[in-house]
Coordinates of C-alpha atoms in Angstrom, one line a residue:
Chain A
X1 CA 29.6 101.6 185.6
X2 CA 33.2 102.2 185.5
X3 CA 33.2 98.4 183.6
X4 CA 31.6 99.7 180.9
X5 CA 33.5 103.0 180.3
X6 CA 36.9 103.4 181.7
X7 CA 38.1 106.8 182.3
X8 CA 40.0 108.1 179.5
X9 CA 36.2 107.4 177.9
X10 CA 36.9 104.0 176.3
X11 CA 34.3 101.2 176.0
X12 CA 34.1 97.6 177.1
X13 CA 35.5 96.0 173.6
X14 CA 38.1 99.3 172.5
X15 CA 36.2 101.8 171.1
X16 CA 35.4 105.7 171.1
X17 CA 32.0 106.8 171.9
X18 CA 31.3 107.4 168.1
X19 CA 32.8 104.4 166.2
X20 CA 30.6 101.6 164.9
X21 CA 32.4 98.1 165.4
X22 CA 33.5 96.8 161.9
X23 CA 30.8 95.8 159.7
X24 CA 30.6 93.6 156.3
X25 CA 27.5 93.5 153.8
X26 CA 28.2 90.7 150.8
X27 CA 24.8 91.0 148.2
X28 CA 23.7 87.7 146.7
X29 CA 25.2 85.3 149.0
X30 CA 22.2 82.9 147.9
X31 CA 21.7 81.5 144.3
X32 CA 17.9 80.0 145.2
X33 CA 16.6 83.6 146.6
X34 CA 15.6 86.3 144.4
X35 CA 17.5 89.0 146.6
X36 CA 19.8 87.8 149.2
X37 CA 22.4 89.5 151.8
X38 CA 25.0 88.8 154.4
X39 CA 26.2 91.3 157.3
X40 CA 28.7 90.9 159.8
X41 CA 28.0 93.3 162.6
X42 CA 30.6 93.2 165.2
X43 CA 30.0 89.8 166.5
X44 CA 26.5 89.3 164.6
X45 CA 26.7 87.2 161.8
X46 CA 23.0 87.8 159.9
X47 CA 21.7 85.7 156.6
X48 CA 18.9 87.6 154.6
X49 CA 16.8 86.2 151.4
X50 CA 14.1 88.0 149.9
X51 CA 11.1 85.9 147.6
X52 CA 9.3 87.9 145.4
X53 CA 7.2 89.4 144.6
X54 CA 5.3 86.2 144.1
X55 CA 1.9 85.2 144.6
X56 CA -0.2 85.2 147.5
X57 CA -1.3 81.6 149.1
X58 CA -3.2 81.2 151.3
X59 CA -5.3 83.4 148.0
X60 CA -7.6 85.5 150.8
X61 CA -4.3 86.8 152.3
X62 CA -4.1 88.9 149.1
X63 CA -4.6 92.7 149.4
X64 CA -6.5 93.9 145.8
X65 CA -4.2 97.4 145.9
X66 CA -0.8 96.7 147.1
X67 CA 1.7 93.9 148.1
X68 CA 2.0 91.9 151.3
X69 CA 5.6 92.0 153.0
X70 CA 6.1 89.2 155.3
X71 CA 9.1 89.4 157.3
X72 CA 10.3 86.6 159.5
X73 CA 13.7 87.4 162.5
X74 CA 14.6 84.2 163.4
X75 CA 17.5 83.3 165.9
X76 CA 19.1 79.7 164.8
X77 CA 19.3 77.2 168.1
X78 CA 23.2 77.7 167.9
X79 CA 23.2 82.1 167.3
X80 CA 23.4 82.6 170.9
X81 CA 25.9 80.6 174.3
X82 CA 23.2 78.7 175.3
X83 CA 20.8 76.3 172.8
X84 CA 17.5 78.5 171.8
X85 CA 14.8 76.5 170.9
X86 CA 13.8 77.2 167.1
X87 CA 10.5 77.8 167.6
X88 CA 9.5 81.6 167.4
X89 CA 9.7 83.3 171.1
X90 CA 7.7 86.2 172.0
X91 CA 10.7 88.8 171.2
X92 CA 11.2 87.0 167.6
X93 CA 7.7 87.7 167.1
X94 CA 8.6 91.3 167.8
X95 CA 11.4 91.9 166.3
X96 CA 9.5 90.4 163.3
X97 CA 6.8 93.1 163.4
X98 CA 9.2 95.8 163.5
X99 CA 11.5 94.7 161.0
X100 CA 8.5 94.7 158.4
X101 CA 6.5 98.0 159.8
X102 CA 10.3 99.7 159.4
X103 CA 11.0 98.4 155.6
X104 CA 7.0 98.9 154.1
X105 CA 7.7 103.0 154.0
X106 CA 10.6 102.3 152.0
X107 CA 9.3 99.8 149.2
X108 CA 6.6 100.4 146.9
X109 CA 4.0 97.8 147.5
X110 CA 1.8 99.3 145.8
X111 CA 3.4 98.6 142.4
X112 CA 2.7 95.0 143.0
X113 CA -1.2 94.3 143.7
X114 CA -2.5 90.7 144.7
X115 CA 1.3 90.1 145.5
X116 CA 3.5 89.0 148.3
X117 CA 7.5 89.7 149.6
X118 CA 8.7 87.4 151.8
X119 CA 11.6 88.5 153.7
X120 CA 13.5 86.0 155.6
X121 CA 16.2 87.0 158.7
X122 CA 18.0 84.7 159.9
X123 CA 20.7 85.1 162.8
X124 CA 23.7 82.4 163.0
X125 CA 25.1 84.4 165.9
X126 CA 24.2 87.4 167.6
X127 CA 25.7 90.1 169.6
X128 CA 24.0 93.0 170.6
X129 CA 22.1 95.5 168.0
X130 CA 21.1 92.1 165.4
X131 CA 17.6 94.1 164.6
X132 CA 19.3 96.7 163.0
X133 CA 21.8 94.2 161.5
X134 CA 18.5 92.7 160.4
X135 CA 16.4 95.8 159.3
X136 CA 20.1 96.8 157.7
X137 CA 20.2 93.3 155.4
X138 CA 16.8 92.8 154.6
X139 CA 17.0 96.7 153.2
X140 CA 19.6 95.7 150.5
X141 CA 18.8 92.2 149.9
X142 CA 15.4 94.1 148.6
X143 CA 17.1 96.0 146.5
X144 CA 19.2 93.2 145.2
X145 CA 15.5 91.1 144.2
X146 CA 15.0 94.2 142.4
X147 CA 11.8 95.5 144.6
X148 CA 11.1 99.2 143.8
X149 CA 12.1 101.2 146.8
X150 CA 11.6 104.7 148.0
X151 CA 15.3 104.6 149.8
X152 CA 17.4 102.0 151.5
X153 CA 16.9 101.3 155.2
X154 CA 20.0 101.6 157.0
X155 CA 19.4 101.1 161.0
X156 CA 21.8 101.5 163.7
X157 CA 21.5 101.7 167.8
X158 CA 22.6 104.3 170.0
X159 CA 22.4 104.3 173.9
X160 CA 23.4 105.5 177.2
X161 CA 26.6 103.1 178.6
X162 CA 28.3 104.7 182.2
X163 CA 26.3 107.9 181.9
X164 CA 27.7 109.0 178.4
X165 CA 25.5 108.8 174.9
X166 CA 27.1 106.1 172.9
X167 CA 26.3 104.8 169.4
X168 CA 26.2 100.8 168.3
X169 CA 25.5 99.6 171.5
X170 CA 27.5 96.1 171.8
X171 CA 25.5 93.0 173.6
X172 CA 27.4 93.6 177.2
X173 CA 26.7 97.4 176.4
X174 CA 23.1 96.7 176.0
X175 CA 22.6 94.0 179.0
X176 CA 24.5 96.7 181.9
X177 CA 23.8 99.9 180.3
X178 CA 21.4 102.6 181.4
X179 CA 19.6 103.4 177.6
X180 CA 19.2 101.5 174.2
X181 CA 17.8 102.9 171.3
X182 CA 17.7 101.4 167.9
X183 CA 16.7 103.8 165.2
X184 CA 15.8 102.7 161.6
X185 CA 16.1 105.6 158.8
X186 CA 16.2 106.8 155.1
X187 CA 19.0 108.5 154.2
X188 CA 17.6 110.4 151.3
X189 CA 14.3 111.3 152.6
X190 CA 15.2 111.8 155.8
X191 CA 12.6 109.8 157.8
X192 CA 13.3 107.6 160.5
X193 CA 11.0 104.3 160.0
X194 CA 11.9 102.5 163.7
X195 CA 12.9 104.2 167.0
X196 CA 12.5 102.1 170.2
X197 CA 13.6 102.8 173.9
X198 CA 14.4 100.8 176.6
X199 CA 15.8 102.6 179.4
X200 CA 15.4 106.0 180.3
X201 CA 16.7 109.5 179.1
X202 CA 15.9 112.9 179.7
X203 CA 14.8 115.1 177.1
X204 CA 18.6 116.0 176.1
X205 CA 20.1 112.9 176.2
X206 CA 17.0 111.5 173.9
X207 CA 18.3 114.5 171.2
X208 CA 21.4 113.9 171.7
X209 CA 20.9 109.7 171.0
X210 CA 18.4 109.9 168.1
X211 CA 20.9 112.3 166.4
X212 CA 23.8 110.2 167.2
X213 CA 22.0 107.0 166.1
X214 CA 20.8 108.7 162.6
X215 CA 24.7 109.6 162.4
X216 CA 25.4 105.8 162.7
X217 CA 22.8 104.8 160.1
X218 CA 24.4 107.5 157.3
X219 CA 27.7 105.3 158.2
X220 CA 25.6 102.1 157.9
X221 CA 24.2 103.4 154.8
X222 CA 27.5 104.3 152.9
X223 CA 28.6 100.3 153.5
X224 CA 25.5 99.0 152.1
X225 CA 26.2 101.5 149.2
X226 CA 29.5 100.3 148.7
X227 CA 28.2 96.7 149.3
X228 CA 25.4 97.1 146.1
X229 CA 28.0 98.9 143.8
X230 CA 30.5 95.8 144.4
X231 CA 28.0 93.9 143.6
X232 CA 26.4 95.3 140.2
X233 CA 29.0 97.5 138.9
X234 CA 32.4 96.6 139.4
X235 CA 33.0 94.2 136.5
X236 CA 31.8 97.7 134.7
X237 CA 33.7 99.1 131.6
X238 CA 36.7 96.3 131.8
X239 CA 36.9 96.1 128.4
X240 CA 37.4 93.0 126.1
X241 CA 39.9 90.1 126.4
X242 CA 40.4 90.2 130.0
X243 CA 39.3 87.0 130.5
X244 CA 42.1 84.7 129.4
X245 CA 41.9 86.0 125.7
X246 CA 45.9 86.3 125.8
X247 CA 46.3 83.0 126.5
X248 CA 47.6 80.8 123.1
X249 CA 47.3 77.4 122.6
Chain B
X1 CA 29.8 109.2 124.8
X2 CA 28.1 110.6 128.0
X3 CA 29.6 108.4 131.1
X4 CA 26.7 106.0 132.6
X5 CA 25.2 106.9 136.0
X6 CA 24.9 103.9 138.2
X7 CA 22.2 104.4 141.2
X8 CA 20.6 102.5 143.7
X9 CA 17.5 102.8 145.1
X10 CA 16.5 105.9 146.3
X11 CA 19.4 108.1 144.4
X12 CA 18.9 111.5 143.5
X13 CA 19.3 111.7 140.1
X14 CA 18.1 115.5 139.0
X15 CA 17.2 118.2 141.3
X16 CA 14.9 121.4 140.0
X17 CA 14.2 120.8 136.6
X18 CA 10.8 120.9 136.1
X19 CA 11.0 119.7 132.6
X20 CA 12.3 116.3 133.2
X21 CA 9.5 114.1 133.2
X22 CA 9.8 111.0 135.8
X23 CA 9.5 107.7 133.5
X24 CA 10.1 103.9 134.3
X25 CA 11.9 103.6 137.8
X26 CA 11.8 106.9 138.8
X27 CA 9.7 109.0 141.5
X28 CA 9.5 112.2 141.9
X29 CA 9.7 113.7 145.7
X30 CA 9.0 117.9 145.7
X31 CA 11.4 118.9 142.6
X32 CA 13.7 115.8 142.9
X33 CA 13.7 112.6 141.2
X34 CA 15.3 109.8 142.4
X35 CA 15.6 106.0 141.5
X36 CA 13.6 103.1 142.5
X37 CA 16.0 100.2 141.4
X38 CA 19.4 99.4 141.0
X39 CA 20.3 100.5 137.5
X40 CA 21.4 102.8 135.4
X41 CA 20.0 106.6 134.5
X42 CA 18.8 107.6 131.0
X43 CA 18.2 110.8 130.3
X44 CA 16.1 111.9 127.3
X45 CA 14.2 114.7 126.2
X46 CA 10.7 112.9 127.8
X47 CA 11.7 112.5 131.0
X48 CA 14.5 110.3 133.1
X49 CA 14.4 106.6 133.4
X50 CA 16.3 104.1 134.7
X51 CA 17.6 100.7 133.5
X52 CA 17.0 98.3 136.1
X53 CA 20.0 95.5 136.7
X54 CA 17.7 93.0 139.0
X55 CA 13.8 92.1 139.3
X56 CA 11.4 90.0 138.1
X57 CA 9.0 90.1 135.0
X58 CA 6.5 92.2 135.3
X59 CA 3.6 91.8 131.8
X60 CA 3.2 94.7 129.9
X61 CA 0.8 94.5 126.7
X62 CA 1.6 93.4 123.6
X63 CA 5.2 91.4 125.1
X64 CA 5.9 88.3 124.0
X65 CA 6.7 85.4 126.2
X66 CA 7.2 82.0 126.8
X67 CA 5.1 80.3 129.4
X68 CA 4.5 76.7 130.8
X69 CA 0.6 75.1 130.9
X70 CA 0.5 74.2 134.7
X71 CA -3.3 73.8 135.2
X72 CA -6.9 74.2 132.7
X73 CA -10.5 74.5 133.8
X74 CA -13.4 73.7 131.9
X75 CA -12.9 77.4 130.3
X76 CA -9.1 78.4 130.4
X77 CA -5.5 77.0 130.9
X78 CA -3.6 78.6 133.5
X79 CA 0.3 79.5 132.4
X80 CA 3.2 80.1 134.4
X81 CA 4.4 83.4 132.4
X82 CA 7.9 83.2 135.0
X83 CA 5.8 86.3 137.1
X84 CA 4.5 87.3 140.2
X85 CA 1.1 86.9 137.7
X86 CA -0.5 83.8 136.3
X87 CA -1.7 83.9 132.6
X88 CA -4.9 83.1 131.3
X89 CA -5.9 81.6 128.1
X90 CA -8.9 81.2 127.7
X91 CA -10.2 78.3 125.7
X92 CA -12.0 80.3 122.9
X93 CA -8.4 81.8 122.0
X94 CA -7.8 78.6 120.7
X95 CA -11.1 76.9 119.8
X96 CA -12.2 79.9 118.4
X97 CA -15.9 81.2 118.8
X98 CA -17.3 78.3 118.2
X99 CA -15.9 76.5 121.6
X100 CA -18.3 74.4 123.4
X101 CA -16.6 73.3 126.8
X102 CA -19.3 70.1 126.7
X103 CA -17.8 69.4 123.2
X104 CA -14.3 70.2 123.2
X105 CA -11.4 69.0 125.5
X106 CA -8.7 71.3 126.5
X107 CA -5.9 68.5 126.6
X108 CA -6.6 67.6 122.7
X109 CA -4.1 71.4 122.4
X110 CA -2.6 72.3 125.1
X111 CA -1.7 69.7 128.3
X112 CA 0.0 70.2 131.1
X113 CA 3.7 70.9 131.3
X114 CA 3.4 72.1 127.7
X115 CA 5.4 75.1 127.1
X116 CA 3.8 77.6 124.5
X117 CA 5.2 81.0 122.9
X118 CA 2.2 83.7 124.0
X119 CA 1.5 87.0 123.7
X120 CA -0.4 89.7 126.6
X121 CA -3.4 90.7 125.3
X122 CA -4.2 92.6 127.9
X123 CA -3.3 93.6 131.9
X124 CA -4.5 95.8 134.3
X125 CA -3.9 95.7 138.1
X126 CA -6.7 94.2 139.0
X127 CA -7.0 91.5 136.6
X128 CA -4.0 88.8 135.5
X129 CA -3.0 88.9 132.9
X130 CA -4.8 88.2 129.4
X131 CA -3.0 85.7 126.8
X132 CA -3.1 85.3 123.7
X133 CA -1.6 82.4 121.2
X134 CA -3.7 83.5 118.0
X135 CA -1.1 84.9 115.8
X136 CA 1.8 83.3 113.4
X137 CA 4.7 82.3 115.4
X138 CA 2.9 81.7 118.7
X139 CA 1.3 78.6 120.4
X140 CA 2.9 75.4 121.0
X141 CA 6.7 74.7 121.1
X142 CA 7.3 71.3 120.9
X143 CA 11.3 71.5 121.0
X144 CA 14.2 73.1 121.7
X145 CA 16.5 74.1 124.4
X146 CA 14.8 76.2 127.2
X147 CA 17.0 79.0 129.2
X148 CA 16.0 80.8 131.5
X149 CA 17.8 84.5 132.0
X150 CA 17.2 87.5 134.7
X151 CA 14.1 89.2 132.7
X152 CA 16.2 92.5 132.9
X153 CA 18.8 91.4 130.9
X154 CA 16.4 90.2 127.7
X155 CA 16.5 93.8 126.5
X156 CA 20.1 93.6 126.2
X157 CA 19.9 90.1 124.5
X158 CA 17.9 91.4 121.6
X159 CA 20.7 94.5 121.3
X160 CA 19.6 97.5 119.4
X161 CA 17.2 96.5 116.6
X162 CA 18.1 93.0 117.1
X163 CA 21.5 93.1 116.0
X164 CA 22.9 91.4 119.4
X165 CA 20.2 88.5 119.3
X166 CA 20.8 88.2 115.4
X167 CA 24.6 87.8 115.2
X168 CA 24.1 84.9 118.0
X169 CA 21.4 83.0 116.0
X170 CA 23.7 83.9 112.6
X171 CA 27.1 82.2 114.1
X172 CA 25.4 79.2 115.3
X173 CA 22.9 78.6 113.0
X174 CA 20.4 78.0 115.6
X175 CA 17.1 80.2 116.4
X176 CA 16.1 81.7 119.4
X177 CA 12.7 82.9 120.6
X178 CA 12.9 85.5 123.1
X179 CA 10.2 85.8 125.5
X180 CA 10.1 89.2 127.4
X181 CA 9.6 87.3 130.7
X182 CA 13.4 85.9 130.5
X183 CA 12.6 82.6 129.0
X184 CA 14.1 81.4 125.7
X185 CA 13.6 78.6 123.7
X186 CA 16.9 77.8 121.3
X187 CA 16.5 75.5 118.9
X188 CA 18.8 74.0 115.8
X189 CA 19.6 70.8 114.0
X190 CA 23.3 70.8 115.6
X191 CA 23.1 70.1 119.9
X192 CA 26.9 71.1 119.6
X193 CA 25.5 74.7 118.3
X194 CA 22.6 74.9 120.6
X195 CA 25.1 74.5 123.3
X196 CA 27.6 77.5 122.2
X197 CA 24.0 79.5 121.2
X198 CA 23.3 79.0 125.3
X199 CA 26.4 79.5 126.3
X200 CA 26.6 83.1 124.3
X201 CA 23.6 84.0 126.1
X202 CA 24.4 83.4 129.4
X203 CA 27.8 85.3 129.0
X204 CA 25.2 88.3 127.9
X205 CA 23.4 87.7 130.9
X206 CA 26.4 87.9 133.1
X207 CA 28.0 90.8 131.6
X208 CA 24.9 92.8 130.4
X209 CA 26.2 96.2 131.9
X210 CA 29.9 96.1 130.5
X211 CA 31.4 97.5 127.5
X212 CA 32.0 96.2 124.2
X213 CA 30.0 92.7 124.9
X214 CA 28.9 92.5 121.2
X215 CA 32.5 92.0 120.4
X216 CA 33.6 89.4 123.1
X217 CA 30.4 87.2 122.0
X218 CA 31.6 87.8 118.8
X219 CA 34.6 86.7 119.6
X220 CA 33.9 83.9 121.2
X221 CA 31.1 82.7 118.8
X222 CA 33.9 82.7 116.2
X223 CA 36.3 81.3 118.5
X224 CA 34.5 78.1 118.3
X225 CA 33.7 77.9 115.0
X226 CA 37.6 78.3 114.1
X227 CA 38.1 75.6 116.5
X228 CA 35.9 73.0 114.6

């Protein structure tokens, strides 16, 4: 396992135990969507619109109290080395389920009966940890179609890589390591909304993990912040005649 | 001037007052209240609130708005109101009490593709919503430019007691019929005008949250009519 963490307790692509690799959230990359976000996660390179709410069709679908969320994690034939075939595999199918059962405690579906949110993932390239890159997205391209929301979602991974607790397990990380554990969370009511293990832990090292992970997801959380206050408040208070009113003919 | 709280969903915006009623946007977890939508906090003696910046049109009683005919039974039209929601008119709105659906046919008012000014008469989470067109000012509009804006920016259109929607219909002569869902309907004898009118209200859609906006459209409105 020495591959995977050298001695001096550096990993596979450069970093520290507790860094995140770099990460990017743009808000309303897409003028067609109602909500729409982009993240760069390491090597991960995610697209995420949101429709709705909107109405229901097929009509029986509809639920009389609250809204539907549909989510949909799909992985483009070109997202990973080799050609994946478009059509949904058993994990996208998975991954799909997750992503929506981690995002309904978050938004208020109940403010929109008979109603349905459609929530589109799509991966151009993926690296390790692209359902919490997902999860991460979809949470703020929600909040950019203007959904009410409990909290954002942030989600972030954490695992066990050469017998030390790690967080934001990379792909390599994730194929050779011993643990991976992606955890989905609000940050302001404190409830985590996805945990999933593969690998094994003992009781310890599953504390230690979940807490490190939650760490991640407050880092994750303070980008998408960041990313939502570019977006909607940064052309705030500028003042008049900034736009070319100088200029005289 | 109080500086403007800007939050995003899930903010806390007060902790441990129990006076502070939560109003639009806002729920209340234990003593805290925190914010639903991206927007900005009010606080007033009711309660907090927030201003959302994003979202669609959601029908609240009494709104106007400006919907599109895209389908009629032998009893109703169906109107796309630019929501989650279809409207309903029913046919008697129009034919009055007297309607007959044997006797009277729907397309002789309304057909479809027909874009009418409407009112909600009423809405309810179980039902859609309930229009009306039986008042001065509302039912067919048979021209006119049609915009459509974010519906979270048409409060800021209209401008405290109009005066933001009034100085744009005053400077280009043109007049404008706001509907609540984000649709507008602009219409004037001049195209020329009707093109600065749109253009004035897309530059309040883009910079509904800054500072002294009245005064750039003002600008700008005046701009143009200098340069004629």
């Amino acid at each position: 396992m020495s591959r995977l963490m050298s001695e001096e307790g550096i990993r596979i692509d450069g970093r520290r135990w507790d860094e995140l690799r770099p990460v990017r959230i743009e808000v309303g990359v897409l003028k067609n969507a109602d909500g729409s976000s982009y993240i760069e996660f390491g090597k991960n390179k995610i697209v995420v619109a949101v429709y709705g709410p909107k109405e229901v069709h097929p009509k029986h679908m509809a639920l009389p109290d609250r809204s539907v969320l549909r989510c949909r994690y799909h992985m483009l034939p070109f997202s990973v080395e080799e050609r994946k075939n478009p059509a949904p595999s058993r994990r996208e199918i998975e991954i799909s389920k997750i992503t929506r059962e981690a995002l309904e405690p978050a938004l208020i579906l109940e403010d929109y009966p008979r109603t349905v949110i459609d929530v589109f993932i799509e991966v151009l390239q993926s690296d390790g940890g692209s359902r919490c890159a997902g999860i991460t997205a979809a949470s703020v391209a929600l909040a950019d179609a203007g959904v009410n929301m409990r909290d954002l979602v942030a989600a972030c991974a954490a695992g066990k890589v050469g017998g030390r607790i790690v967080v934001d397990i990379n792909d390599e990380e994730d194929k050779m390591g011993e643990a991976d554990m992606p955890v989905a969370y609000l940050p302001n009511l404190k409830q985590v909304s996805l945990l999933q293990l593969d690998g094994k832990l003992t009781a310890d090292e599953y504390r230690e993990c979940l807490n490190l992970a939650i760490n991640g997801c407050m880092q994750v959380y303070s980008m998408q912040r960041e990313a939502l206050m570019k977006k909607y408040f940064s052309t705030v208070n500028k003042g008049g005649g900034d736009e070319g009113g100088s200029v005289e003919e | 001037m109080i500086a403007k709280r800007y939050v995003l969903p899930g903010d806390l915006i007060v902790e441990g007052n129990p006076h502070l009623k939560p109003l639009a946007n806002v729920m209340k977890v234990g003593d805290r209240l925190h914010s639903t939508r991206i927007g900005i906090v009010e606080i007033s003696q009711n309660g907090v609130k927030v201003i959302p910046l994003s979202g669609i049109y959601i029908p609240r009683i009494g709104d106007l708005v400006i919907g599109k005919i895209i389908d009629y039974s032998a009893l109703a039209w169906e109107v796309d109101i630019n929501s989650c929601f279809l409207g309903h008119l029913p046919a008697q709105d129009v034919f009055g009490k007297e309607f007959s659906p044997s006797r009277d046919d729907l397309t002789k008012r309304f057909n479809i593709g027909d874009v009418i000014a409407c009112r909600i008469l009423n809405f309810d989470r179980t039902r859609d919503p309930l229009l009306t067109v039986a008042d001065k000012d509302l039912g067919k509009i048979s021209e006119g430019e049609m915009v459509k804006i974010s519906p979270t920016k048409v409060p800021r259109l209209i401008g405290k007691r109009g005066s933001m929607i009034q100085m744009i219909e005053q400077l280009t002569r043109c007049r404008i019929v706001v509907g609540q869902n984000g649709v507008l309907v602009v219409t004037g004898a001049n195209k020329d005008m009707r093109e600065v009118a749109v253009k004035a209200i897309k530059m309040v859609e883009e910079g509904a949250h800054t500072a002294n906006l009245t005064e750039r459209v003002k600008e700008m409105l005046q701009g143009v009519q200098v340069g004629r």
